[in-house]
mmCIF file with all atom_site columns, C-alpha atoms and ligand atoms in Angstrom:
data_model
loop_
_atom_site.group_PDB
_atom_site.id
_atom_site.type_symbol
_atom_site.label_atom_id
_atom_site.label_alt_id
_atom_site.label_comp_id
_atom_site.label_asym_id
_atom_site.label_entity_id
_atom_site.label_seq_id
_atom_site.pdbx_PDB_ins_code
_atom_site.Cartn_x
_atom_site.Cartn_y
_atom_site.Cartn_z
_atom_site.occupancy
_atom_site.B_iso_or_equiv
_atom_site.pdbx_formal_charge
_atom_site.auth_seq_id
_atom_site.auth_comp_id
_atom_site.auth_asym_id
_atom_site.auth_atom_id
_atom_site.pdbx_PDB_model_num
ATOM   1   C  CA  . VAL A 1 1   ? 10.108  24.466  -1.708  1.00 64.00 ? 115 VAL A CA  1
ATOM   2   C  CA  . ALA A 1 2   ? 6.352   22.950  -1.694  1.00 88.00 ? 116 ALA A CA  1
ATOM   3   C  CA  . LEU A 1 3   ? 7.947   19.844  -2.450  1.00 91.00 ? 117 LEU A CA  1
ATOM   4   C  CA  . ARG A 1 4   ? 10.654  19.965  0.392   1.00 93.00 ? 118 ARG A CA  1
ATOM   5   C  CA  . SER A 1 5   ? 7.822   20.693  3.049   1.00 93.00 ? 119 SER A CA  1
ATOM   6   C  CA  . ARG A 1 6   ? 5.814   17.865  1.775   1.00 92.00 ? 120 ARG A CA  1
ATOM   7   C  CA  . LEU A 1 7   ? 8.832   15.715  2.227   1.00 95.00 ? 121 LEU A CA  1
ATOM   8   C  CA  . LYS A 1 8   ? 9.058   16.836  5.849   1.00 94.00 ? 122 LYS A CA  1
ATOM   9   C  CA  . GLU A 1 9   ? 5.263   16.128  6.322   1.00 94.00 ? 123 GLU A CA  1
ATOM   10  C  CA  . THR A 1 10  ? 5.696   12.704  4.917   1.00 95.00 ? 124 THR A CA  1
ATOM   11  C  CA  . VAL A 1 11  ? 8.715   11.877  7.089   1.00 96.00 ? 125 VAL A CA  1
ATOM   12  C  CA  . THR A 1 12  ? 6.833   12.937  10.023  1.00 95.00 ? 126 THR A CA  1
ATOM   13  C  CA  . GLU A 1 13  ? 3.942   10.588  9.045   1.00 95.00 ? 127 GLU A CA  1
ATOM   14  C  CA  . VAL A 1 14  ? 6.227   7.849   8.364   1.00 97.00 ? 128 VAL A CA  1
ATOM   15  C  CA  . LEU A 1 15  ? 8.125   8.042   11.746  1.00 96.00 ? 129 LEU A CA  1
ATOM   16  C  CA  . ALA A 1 16  ? 4.490   8.203   13.629  1.00 95.00 ? 130 ALA A CA  1
ATOM   17  C  CA  . LEU A 1 17  ? 3.404   5.046   11.736  1.00 96.00 ? 131 LEU A CA  1
ATOM   18  C  CA  . ASN A 1 18  ? 6.829   3.372   12.325  1.00 96.00 ? 132 ASN A CA  1
ATOM   19  C  CA  . THR A 1 19  ? 6.459   3.824   16.101  1.00 94.00 ? 133 THR A CA  1
ATOM   20  C  CA  . ARG A 1 20  ? 3.112   2.211   16.008  1.00 94.00 ? 134 ARG A CA  1
ATOM   21  C  CA  . LEU A 1 21  ? 4.256   -0.670  13.899  1.00 94.00 ? 135 LEU A CA  1
ATOM   22  C  CA  . GLU A 1 22  ? 7.154   -1.480  16.110  1.00 93.00 ? 136 GLU A CA  1
ATOM   23  C  CA  . ALA A 1 23  ? 4.793   -1.364  19.079  1.00 91.00 ? 137 ALA A CA  1
ATOM   24  C  CA  . ILE A 1 24  ? 2.492   -4.151  17.412  1.00 91.00 ? 138 ILE A CA  1
ATOM   25  C  CA  . ILE A 1 25  ? 5.568   -6.342  16.320  1.00 89.00 ? 139 ILE A CA  1
ATOM   26  C  CA  . THR A 1 26  ? 5.527   -8.584  19.424  1.00 83.00 ? 140 THR A CA  1
ATOM   27  C  CA  . VAL A 1 27  ? 1.604   -9.122  19.264  1.00 79.00 ? 141 VAL A CA  1
ATOM   28  C  CA  . LYS A 1 28  ? 0.851   -12.002 17.122  1.00 72.00 ? 142 LYS A CA  1
ATOM   29  C  CA  . PRO A 1 29  ? -2.195  -11.118 15.083  1.00 70.00 ? 143 PRO A CA  1
ATOM   30  C  CA  . SER A 1 30  ? -5.326  -13.361 15.498  1.00 67.00 ? 144 SER A CA  1
ATOM   31  C  CA  . HIS A 1 31  ? -6.606  -15.325 12.581  1.00 59.00 ? 145 HIS A CA  1
ATOM   32  C  CA  . PRO A 1 32  ? -10.304 -15.546 13.535  1.00 51.00 ? 146 PRO A CA  1
ATOM   33  C  CA  . SER A 1 33  ? -11.278 -17.360 10.238  1.00 50.00 ? 147 SER A CA  1
ATOM   34  C  CA  . SER A 1 34  ? -8.442  -20.153 10.320  1.00 49.00 ? 148 SER A CA  1
ATOM   35  C  CA  . GLY A 1 35  ? -10.541 -22.412 12.448  1.00 50.00 ? 149 GLY A CA  1
ATOM   36  C  CA  . PHE A 1 36  ? -7.245  -24.068 13.709  1.00 52.00 ? 150 PHE A CA  1
ATOM   37  C  CA  . HIS A 1 37  ? -8.025  -26.567 16.671  1.00 54.00 ? 151 HIS A CA  1
ATOM   38  C  CA  . GLY A 1 38  ? -6.063  -28.997 18.438  1.00 56.00 ? 152 GLY A CA  1
ATOM   39  C  CA  . LYS A 1 39  ? -2.723  -28.284 16.566  1.00 55.00 ? 153 LYS A CA  1
ATOM   40  C  CA  . ILE A 1 40  ? 0.165   -26.061 16.516  1.00 56.00 ? 154 ILE A CA  1
ATOM   41  C  CA  . ASP A 1 41  ? -0.041  -23.848 13.366  1.00 57.00 ? 155 ASP A CA  1
ATOM   42  C  CA  . PHE A 1 42  ? 3.519   -23.809 12.490  1.00 58.00 ? 156 PHE A CA  1
ATOM   43  C  CA  . SER A 1 43  ? 2.841   -21.666 9.206   1.00 63.00 ? 157 SER A CA  1
ATOM   44  C  CA  . SER A 1 44  ? 2.643   -18.476 11.243  1.00 67.00 ? 158 SER A CA  1
ATOM   45  C  CA  . PRO A 1 45  ? 5.336   -17.165 13.469  1.00 72.00 ? 159 PRO A CA  1
ATOM   46  C  CA  . PRO A 1 46  ? 4.915   -15.918 17.006  1.00 74.00 ? 160 PRO A CA  1
ATOM   47  C  CA  . TRP A 1 47  ? 5.320   -12.345 16.202  1.00 82.00 ? 161 TRP A CA  1
ATOM   48  C  CA  . HIS A 1 48  ? 3.593   -9.928  13.921  1.00 87.00 ? 162 HIS A CA  1
ATOM   49  C  CA  . ALA A 1 49  ? 5.276   -10.633 10.467  1.00 90.00 ? 163 ALA A CA  1
ATOM   50  C  CA  . GLN A 1 50  ? 3.782   -8.100  8.370   1.00 91.00 ? 164 GLN A CA  1
ATOM   51  C  CA  . ALA A 1 51  ? 4.458   -5.430  10.894  1.00 93.00 ? 165 ALA A CA  1
ATOM   52  C  CA  . ALA A 1 52  ? 8.186   -6.643  11.278  1.00 93.00 ? 166 ALA A CA  1
ATOM   53  C  CA  . ASN A 1 53  ? 8.489   -6.689  7.420   1.00 94.00 ? 167 ASN A CA  1
ATOM   54  C  CA  . THR A 1 54  ? 6.845   -3.415  6.834   1.00 96.00 ? 168 THR A CA  1
ATOM   55  C  CA  . VAL A 1 55  ? 9.370   -1.883  9.526   1.00 95.00 ? 169 VAL A CA  1
ATOM   56  C  CA  . LEU A 1 56  ? 12.381  -3.527  8.031   1.00 95.00 ? 170 LEU A CA  1
ATOM   57  C  CA  . ASP A 1 57  ? 11.416  -2.439  4.357   1.00 96.00 ? 171 ASP A CA  1
ATOM   58  C  CA  . LEU A 1 58  ? 11.659  1.226   5.751   1.00 97.00 ? 172 LEU A CA  1
ATOM   59  C  CA  . HIS A 1 59  ? 15.065  0.480   7.618   1.00 95.00 ? 173 HIS A CA  1
ATOM   60  C  CA  . ALA A 1 60  ? 16.668  -0.923  4.604   1.00 95.00 ? 174 ALA A CA  1
ATOM   61  C  CA  . TRP A 1 61  ? 15.111  1.635   2.208   1.00 96.00 ? 175 TRP A CA  1
ATOM   62  C  CA  . SER A 1 62  ? 16.184  4.645   4.233   1.00 96.00 ? 176 SER A CA  1
ATOM   63  C  CA  . ARG A 1 63  ? 19.635  3.732   4.517   1.00 95.00 ? 177 ARG A CA  1
ATOM   64  C  CA  . ASP A 1 64  ? 19.849  3.066   0.860   1.00 95.00 ? 178 ASP A CA  1
ATOM   65  C  CA  . ALA A 1 65  ? 18.314  6.339   0.035   1.00 95.00 ? 179 ALA A CA  1
ATOM   66  C  CA  . GLU A 1 66  ? 20.435  8.354   2.335   1.00 95.00 ? 180 GLU A CA  1
ATOM   67  C  CA  . ALA A 1 67  ? 23.640  6.820   0.982   1.00 94.00 ? 181 ALA A CA  1
ATOM   68  C  CA  . LEU A 1 68  ? 22.546  7.670   -2.613  1.00 92.00 ? 182 LEU A CA  1
ATOM   69  C  CA  . THR A 1 69  ? 21.600  11.165  -1.589  1.00 91.00 ? 183 THR A CA  1
ATOM   70  C  CA  . ARG A 1 70  ? 25.064  11.460  -0.139  1.00 92.00 ? 184 ARG A CA  1
ATOM   71  C  CA  . ILE A 1 71  ? 26.884  10.248  -3.059  1.00 91.00 ? 185 ILE A CA  1
ATOM   72  C  CA  . ARG A 1 72  ? 24.566  12.766  -5.289  1.00 88.00 ? 186 ARG A CA  1
ATOM   73  C  CA  . ALA A 1 73  ? 25.617  15.596  -2.788  1.00 88.00 ? 187 ALA A CA  1
ATOM   74  C  CA  . THR A 1 74  ? 29.317  14.481  -3.075  1.00 90.00 ? 188 THR A CA  1
ATOM   75  C  CA  . LEU A 1 75  ? 29.307  13.911  0.508   1.00 92.00 ? 189 LEU A CA  1
ATOM   76  C  CA  . PRO A 1 76  ? 31.540  11.047  2.321   1.00 93.00 ? 190 PRO A CA  1
ATOM   77  C  CA  . ALA A 1 77  ? 29.644  7.750   2.764   1.00 90.00 ? 191 ALA A CA  1
ATOM   78  C  CA  . ARG A 1 78  ? 28.185  7.272   6.338   1.00 88.00 ? 192 ARG A CA  1
ATOM   79  C  CA  . TYR A 1 79  ? 27.602  3.906   7.879   1.00 87.00 ? 193 TYR A CA  1
ATOM   80  C  CA  . ARG A 1 80  ? 24.288  3.519   9.758   1.00 89.00 ? 194 ARG A CA  1
ATOM   81  C  CA  . GLY A 1 81  ? 23.701  0.615   12.264  1.00 85.00 ? 195 GLY A CA  1
ATOM   82  C  CA  . GLY A 1 82  ? 20.213  -1.361  12.439  1.00 80.00 ? 196 GLY A CA  1
ATOM   83  C  CA  . SER A 1 83  ? 18.620  0.677   15.110  1.00 87.00 ? 197 SER A CA  1
ATOM   84  C  CA  . SER A 1 84  ? 15.262  2.463   14.724  1.00 88.00 ? 198 SER A CA  1
ATOM   85  C  CA  . ALA A 1 85  ? 17.180  5.502   16.163  1.00 92.00 ? 199 ALA A CA  1
ATOM   86  C  CA  . ASN A 1 86  ? 19.352  5.167   13.056  1.00 93.00 ? 200 ASN A CA  1
ATOM   87  C  CA  . THR A 1 87  ? 16.480  4.917   10.748  1.00 94.00 ? 201 THR A CA  1
ATOM   88  C  CA  . ARG A 1 88  ? 14.918  8.431   12.168  1.00 94.00 ? 202 ARG A CA  1
ATOM   89  C  CA  . LYS A 1 89  ? 18.392  9.941   11.545  1.00 95.00 ? 203 LYS A CA  1
ATOM   90  C  CA  . ALA A 1 90  ? 18.666  8.459   8.093   1.00 95.00 ? 204 ALA A CA  1
ATOM   91  C  CA  . LEU A 1 91  ? 15.224  9.981   7.275   1.00 95.00 ? 205 LEU A CA  1
ATOM   92  C  CA  . GLY A 1 92  ? 15.858  13.049  8.810   1.00 94.00 ? 206 GLY A CA  1
ATOM   93  C  CA  . SER A 1 93  ? 19.078  13.441  6.718   1.00 93.00 ? 207 SER A CA  1
ATOM   94  C  CA  . LEU A 1 94  ? 17.115  12.670  3.448   1.00 93.00 ? 208 LEU A CA  1
ATOM   95  C  CA  . TYR A 1 95  ? 15.151  15.875  4.492   1.00 93.00 ? 209 TYR A CA  1
ATOM   96  C  CA  . SER A 1 96  ? 18.001  18.332  5.434   1.00 93.00 ? 210 SER A CA  1
ATOM   97  C  CA  . LEU A 1 97  ? 20.016  17.113  2.056   1.00 93.00 ? 211 LEU A CA  1
ATOM   98  C  CA  . SER A 1 98  ? 16.945  17.693  0.061   1.00 92.00 ? 212 SER A CA  1
ATOM   99  C  CA  . GLU A 1 99  ? 17.838  21.186  -0.925  1.00 89.00 ? 213 GLU A CA  1
ATOM   100 C  CA  . GLY A 1 100 ? 20.537  20.331  -2.948  1.00 85.00 ? 214 GLY A CA  1
ATOM   101 C  CA  . ILE A 1 101 ? 18.934  17.338  -4.913  1.00 88.00 ? 215 ILE A CA  1
ATOM   102 C  CA  . ASP A 1 102 ? 16.795  17.527  -7.991  1.00 90.00 ? 216 ASP A CA  1
ATOM   103 C  CA  . ASP A 1 103 ? 13.208  17.796  -7.496  1.00 91.00 ? 217 ASP A CA  1
ATOM   104 C  CA  . ALA A 1 104 ? 12.649  14.600  -9.459  1.00 91.00 ? 218 ALA A CA  1
ATOM   105 C  CA  . VAL A 1 105 ? 14.620  12.396  -6.935  1.00 91.00 ? 219 VAL A CA  1
ATOM   106 C  CA  . VAL A 1 106 ? 12.780  14.324  -4.058  1.00 92.00 ? 220 VAL A CA  1
ATOM   107 C  CA  . TYR A 1 107 ? 9.539   13.486  -5.827  1.00 90.00 ? 221 TYR A CA  1
ATOM   108 C  CA  . ASP A 1 108 ? 10.479  9.876   -6.038  1.00 91.00 ? 222 ASP A CA  1
ATOM   109 C  CA  . THR A 1 109 ? 11.571  9.718   -2.332  1.00 93.00 ? 223 THR A CA  1
ATOM   110 C  CA  . ILE A 1 110 ? 8.044   11.334  -1.519  1.00 92.00 ? 224 ILE A CA  1
ATOM   111 C  CA  . ARG A 1 111 ? 6.344   8.737   -3.734  1.00 87.00 ? 225 ARG A CA  1
ATOM   112 C  CA  . TRP A 1 112 ? 8.138   5.676   -2.038  1.00 94.00 ? 226 TRP A CA  1
ATOM   113 C  CA  . LEU A 1 113 ? 7.503   7.009   1.502   1.00 95.00 ? 227 LEU A CA  1
ATOM   114 C  CA  . GLU A 1 114 ? 3.667   7.974   0.528   1.00 90.00 ? 228 GLU A CA  1
ATOM   115 C  CA  . GLY A 1 115 ? 3.314   4.083   -0.709  1.00 89.00 ? 229 GLY A CA  1
ATOM   116 C  CA  . TRP A 1 116 ? 5.025   2.829   2.524   1.00 95.00 ? 230 TRP A CA  1
ATOM   117 C  CA  . CYS A 1 117 ? 2.516   4.851   4.628   1.00 94.00 ? 231 CYS A CA  1
ATOM   118 C  CA  . ARG A 1 118 ? -0.379  3.313   2.618   1.00 88.00 ? 232 ARG A CA  1
ATOM   119 C  CA  . LYS A 1 119 ? 0.991   -0.322  3.599   1.00 92.00 ? 233 LYS A CA  1
ATOM   120 C  CA  . ALA A 1 120 ? 1.726   0.527   6.936   1.00 95.00 ? 234 ALA A CA  1
ATOM   121 C  CA  . GLU A 1 121 ? -1.891  1.762   7.355   1.00 93.00 ? 235 GLU A CA  1
ATOM   122 C  CA  . VAL A 1 122 ? -3.124  -1.825  5.906   1.00 91.00 ? 236 VAL A CA  1
ATOM   123 C  CA  . VAL A 1 123 ? -0.992  -3.501  8.165   1.00 93.00 ? 237 VAL A CA  1
ATOM   124 C  CA  . LEU A 1 124 ? -2.499  -1.457  11.230  1.00 93.00 ? 238 LEU A CA  1
ATOM   125 C  CA  . GLY A 1 125 ? -5.902  -2.358  10.165  1.00 89.00 ? 239 GLY A CA  1
ATOM   126 C  CA  . GLU A 1 126 ? -6.791  1.513   9.233   1.00 87.00 ? 240 GLU A CA  1
ATOM   127 C  CA  . ARG A 1 127 ? -6.897  0.976   5.444   1.00 85.00 ? 241 ARG A CA  1
ATOM   128 C  CA  . GLU A 1 128 ? -8.317  -2.006  3.687   1.00 85.00 ? 242 GLU A CA  1
ATOM   129 C  CA  . ALA A 1 129 ? -5.988  -3.870  1.297   1.00 83.00 ? 243 ALA A CA  1
ATOM   130 C  CA  . ILE A 1 130 ? -7.044  -3.701  -2.504  1.00 84.00 ? 244 ILE A CA  1
ATOM   131 C  CA  . ARG A 1 131 ? -7.184  -7.396  -3.836  1.00 87.00 ? 245 ARG A CA  1
ATOM   132 C  CA  . ARG A 1 132 ? -7.972  -8.920  -7.005  1.00 88.00 ? 246 ARG A CA  1
ATOM   133 C  CA  . LEU A 1 133 ? -11.161 -10.432 -7.695  1.00 85.00 ? 247 LEU A CA  1
ATOM   134 C  CA  . PRO A 1 134 ? -11.641 -14.039 -6.810  1.00 80.00 ? 248 PRO A CA  1
ATOM   135 C  CA  . GLN A 1 135 ? -10.958 -16.363 -9.695  1.00 78.00 ? 249 GLN A CA  1
ATOM   136 C  CA  . GLN A 1 136 ? -11.413 -20.105 -10.134 1.00 78.00 ? 250 GLN A CA  1
ATOM   137 C  CA  . PRO A 1 137 ? -8.434  -22.254 -11.322 1.00 83.00 ? 251 PRO A CA  1
ATOM   138 C  CA  . GLY A 1 138 ? -8.194  -22.030 -15.237 1.00 85.00 ? 252 GLY A CA  1
ATOM   139 C  CA  . GLU A 1 139 ? -10.604 -19.196 -15.363 1.00 82.00 ? 253 GLU A CA  1
ATOM   140 C  CA  . THR A 1 140 ? -9.584  -16.010 -17.018 1.00 87.00 ? 254 THR A CA  1
ATOM   141 C  CA  . ALA A 1 141 ? -9.734  -12.769 -15.124 1.00 86.00 ? 255 ALA A CA  1
ATOM   142 C  CA  . ARG A 1 142 ? -12.954 -10.655 -15.572 1.00 86.00 ? 256 ARG A CA  1
ATOM   143 C  CA  . LEU A 1 143 ? -11.963 -7.527  -17.592 1.00 90.00 ? 257 LEU A CA  1
ATOM   144 C  CA  . CYS A 1 144 ? -13.235 -3.874  -16.728 1.00 92.00 ? 258 CYS A CA  1
ATOM   145 C  CA  . PRO A 1 145 ? -16.290 -3.367  -19.149 1.00 91.00 ? 259 PRO A CA  1
ATOM   146 C  CA  . TRP A 1 146 ? -14.901 0.026   -20.165 1.00 93.00 ? 260 TRP A CA  1
ATOM   147 C  CA  . CYS A 1 147 ? -11.235 -0.144  -20.664 1.00 94.00 ? 261 CYS A CA  1
ATOM   148 C  CA  . ARG A 1 148 ? -10.973 -3.914  -21.275 1.00 94.00 ? 262 ARG A CA  1
ATOM   149 C  CA  . LYS A 1 149 ? -8.061  -4.381  -19.054 1.00 94.00 ? 263 LYS A CA  1
ATOM   150 C  CA  . ASP A 1 150 ? -7.305  -6.627  -16.207 1.00 93.00 ? 264 ASP A CA  1
ATOM   151 C  CA  . THR A 1 151 ? -7.730  -3.639  -13.794 1.00 92.00 ? 265 THR A CA  1
ATOM   152 C  CA  . LEU A 1 152 ? -10.741 -4.659  -11.698 1.00 92.00 ? 266 LEU A CA  1
ATOM   153 C  CA  . ARG A 1 153 ? -9.854  -4.724  -7.994  1.00 91.00 ? 267 ARG A CA  1
ATOM   154 C  CA  . GLN A 1 154 ? -12.122 -5.110  -4.534  1.00 90.00 ? 268 GLN A CA  1
ATOM   155 C  CA  . MET A 1 155 ? -12.299 -3.786  -1.293  1.00 86.00 ? 269 MET A CA  1
ATOM   156 C  CA  . THR A 1 156 ? -14.111 -6.857  0.279   1.00 82.00 ? 270 THR A CA  1
ATOM   157 C  CA  . ARG A 1 157 ? -15.007 -5.275  3.681   1.00 80.00 ? 271 ARG A CA  1
ATOM   158 C  CA  . GLN A 1 158 ? -16.615 -2.154  1.855   1.00 80.00 ? 272 GLN A CA  1
ATOM   159 C  CA  . GLY A 1 159 ? -18.105 -4.291  -0.850  1.00 84.00 ? 273 GLY A CA  1
ATOM   160 C  CA  . VAL A 1 160 ? -16.934 -2.225  -3.658  1.00 90.00 ? 274 VAL A CA  1
ATOM   161 C  CA  . ILE A 1 161 ? -15.209 -3.384  -6.978  1.00 93.00 ? 275 ILE A CA  1
ATOM   162 C  CA  . PHE A 1 162 ? -13.890 -0.792  -9.231  1.00 92.00 ? 276 PHE A CA  1
ATOM   163 C  CA  . CYS A 1 163 ? -11.407 -0.113  -12.042 1.00 92.00 ? 277 CYS A CA  1
ATOM   164 C  CA  . VAL A 1 164 ? -7.645  0.861   -10.800 1.00 85.00 ? 278 VAL A CA  1
ATOM   165 C  CA  . ASP A 1 165 ? -6.885  2.655   -14.148 1.00 83.00 ? 279 ASP A CA  1
ATOM   166 C  CA  . ILE A 1 166 ? -7.437  6.418   -12.912 1.00 76.00 ? 280 ILE A CA  1
ATOM   167 C  CA  . LEU A 1 167 ? -7.953  7.251   -16.549 1.00 83.00 ? 281 LEU A CA  1
ATOM   168 C  CA  . CYS A 1 168 ? -10.676 4.886   -16.973 1.00 90.00 ? 282 CYS A CA  1
ATOM   169 C  CA  . ARG A 1 169 ? -14.270 6.422   -17.428 1.00 92.00 ? 283 ARG A CA  1
ATOM   170 C  CA  . SER A 1 170 ? -17.582 5.242   -18.588 1.00 91.00 ? 284 SER A CA  1
ATOM   171 C  CA  . GLU A 1 171 ? -19.583 6.910   -21.297 1.00 90.00 ? 285 GLU A CA  1
ATOM   172 C  CA  . ASP A 1 172 ? -20.866 9.462   -18.967 1.00 89.00 ? 286 ASP A CA  1
ATOM   173 C  CA  . GLY A 1 173 ? -17.449 10.163  -17.686 1.00 91.00 ? 287 GLY A CA  1
ATOM   174 C  CA  . ASP A 1 174 ? -17.893 8.307   -14.307 1.00 91.00 ? 288 ASP A CA  1
ATOM   175 C  CA  . ARG A 1 175 ? -15.244 6.126   -12.751 1.00 91.00 ? 289 ARG A CA  1
ATOM   176 C  CA  . PRO A 1 176 ? -16.107 2.316   -13.150 1.00 93.00 ? 290 PRO A CA  1
ATOM   177 C  CA  . ARG A 1 177 ? -17.482 1.026   -9.753  1.00 94.00 ? 291 ARG A CA  1
ATOM   178 C  CA  . ALA A 1 178 ? -19.739 -1.837  -8.710  1.00 94.00 ? 292 ALA A CA  1
ATOM   179 C  CA  . GLN A 1 179 ? -21.169 -3.407  -5.871  1.00 90.00 ? 293 GLN A CA  1
ATOM   180 C  CA  . LEU A 1 180 ? -21.956 -7.188  -5.508  1.00 84.00 ? 294 LEU A CA  1
ATOM   181 C  CA  . GLU A 1 181 ? -25.623 -8.044  -5.486  1.00 83.00 ? 295 GLU A CA  1
ATOM   182 C  CA  . MET A 1 182 ? -27.435 -11.452 -5.191  1.00 81.00 ? 296 MET A CA  1
ATOM   183 C  CA  . PHE A 1 183 ? -29.489 -11.944 -8.401  1.00 80.00 ? 297 PHE A CA  1
ATOM   184 C  CA  . ASP A 1 184 ? -31.352 -15.111 -9.327  1.00 83.00 ? 298 ASP A CA  1
ATOM   185 C  CA  . GLY A 1 185 ? -29.001 -17.113 -6.592  1.00 81.00 ? 299 GLY A CA  1
ATOM   186 C  CA  . GLN A 1 186 ? -25.873 -15.808 -7.985  1.00 77.00 ? 300 GLN A CA  1
ATOM   187 C  CA  . TRP A 1 187 ? -23.528 -12.917 -7.295  1.00 78.00 ? 301 TRP A CA  1
ATOM   188 C  CA  . GLU A 1 188 ? -23.579 -10.207 -9.914  1.00 82.00 ? 302 GLU A CA  1
ATOM   189 C  CA  . LEU A 1 189 ? -22.026 -6.854  -10.271 1.00 87.00 ? 303 LEU A CA  1
ATOM   190 C  CA  . ARG A 1 190 ? -24.312 -3.866  -9.929  1.00 90.00 ? 304 ARG A CA  1
ATOM   191 C  CA  . TRP A 1 191 ? -22.365 -1.008  -11.775 1.00 92.00 ? 305 TRP A CA  1
ATOM   192 C  CA  . MET A 1 192 ? -22.668 2.636   -11.031 1.00 89.00 ? 306 MET A CA  1
ATOM   193 C  CA  . ASP A 1 193 ? -25.131 3.064   -13.938 1.00 81.00 ? 307 ASP A CA  1
ATOM   194 C  CA  . GLY A 1 194 ? -27.687 0.660   -12.477 1.00 83.00 ? 308 GLY A CA  1
ATOM   195 C  CA  . VAL A 1 195 ? -26.461 -2.069  -14.975 1.00 83.00 ? 309 VAL A CA  1
ATOM   196 C  CA  . LEU A 1 196 ? -26.174 -5.561  -13.749 1.00 83.00 ? 310 LEU A CA  1
ATOM   197 C  CA  . GLY A 1 197 ? -23.632 -7.949  -14.815 1.00 78.00 ? 311 GLY A CA  1
ATOM   198 C  CA  . THR A 1 198 ? -21.117 -7.048  -17.464 1.00 66.00 ? 312 THR A CA  1
ATOM   199 C  CA  . PRO A 1 199 ? -22.357 -4.046  -19.525 1.00 50.00 ? 313 PRO A CA  1
HETATM 200 ZN ZN1 . ZN  B 2 .   ? -11.539 0.233   -16.413 1.00 88.98 ? 79  ZN  B ZN1 1
#
């Protein structure tokens, strides 16, 4: 039952974010860093492509998920058109049919929708995207000093670098986390234990 109410809350959140994304699709994002002067920038379309793609992902996924759920519940297939209203109905029926569906499937549904919410928040500028560390061509990726895996990522605006492996811990049981610090004219990583560079 808890899983179903979480699905209901997630669907509500998804629908709210979807409405806000649809509202910005026709607004072209500005690129303050591109420094483009005197020419037409053909590389970026005159609409918010990221917002449009995120909305289309949800449209496609919700129809597929509803179709699969109806098959699992041995209900006849139902075709849904491409409108937003139909996406709402498809997501609503995912919830109403969830009673007769395996917990594992409901859980996967929630996970996909929560992942979609995170992407939507990045597009809306409310959550910073997690990126790989910059790398020179031919250079190998910096490994996490603790788990020795290619799991270091950064959030540039917050200026933090961390290991994305949720099981990774330092000797003191802390999650690996560093900040960029200028040292001897070079950028170095200052880790949570105070050690500079690669411990
Ligand atoms: Zn690690």
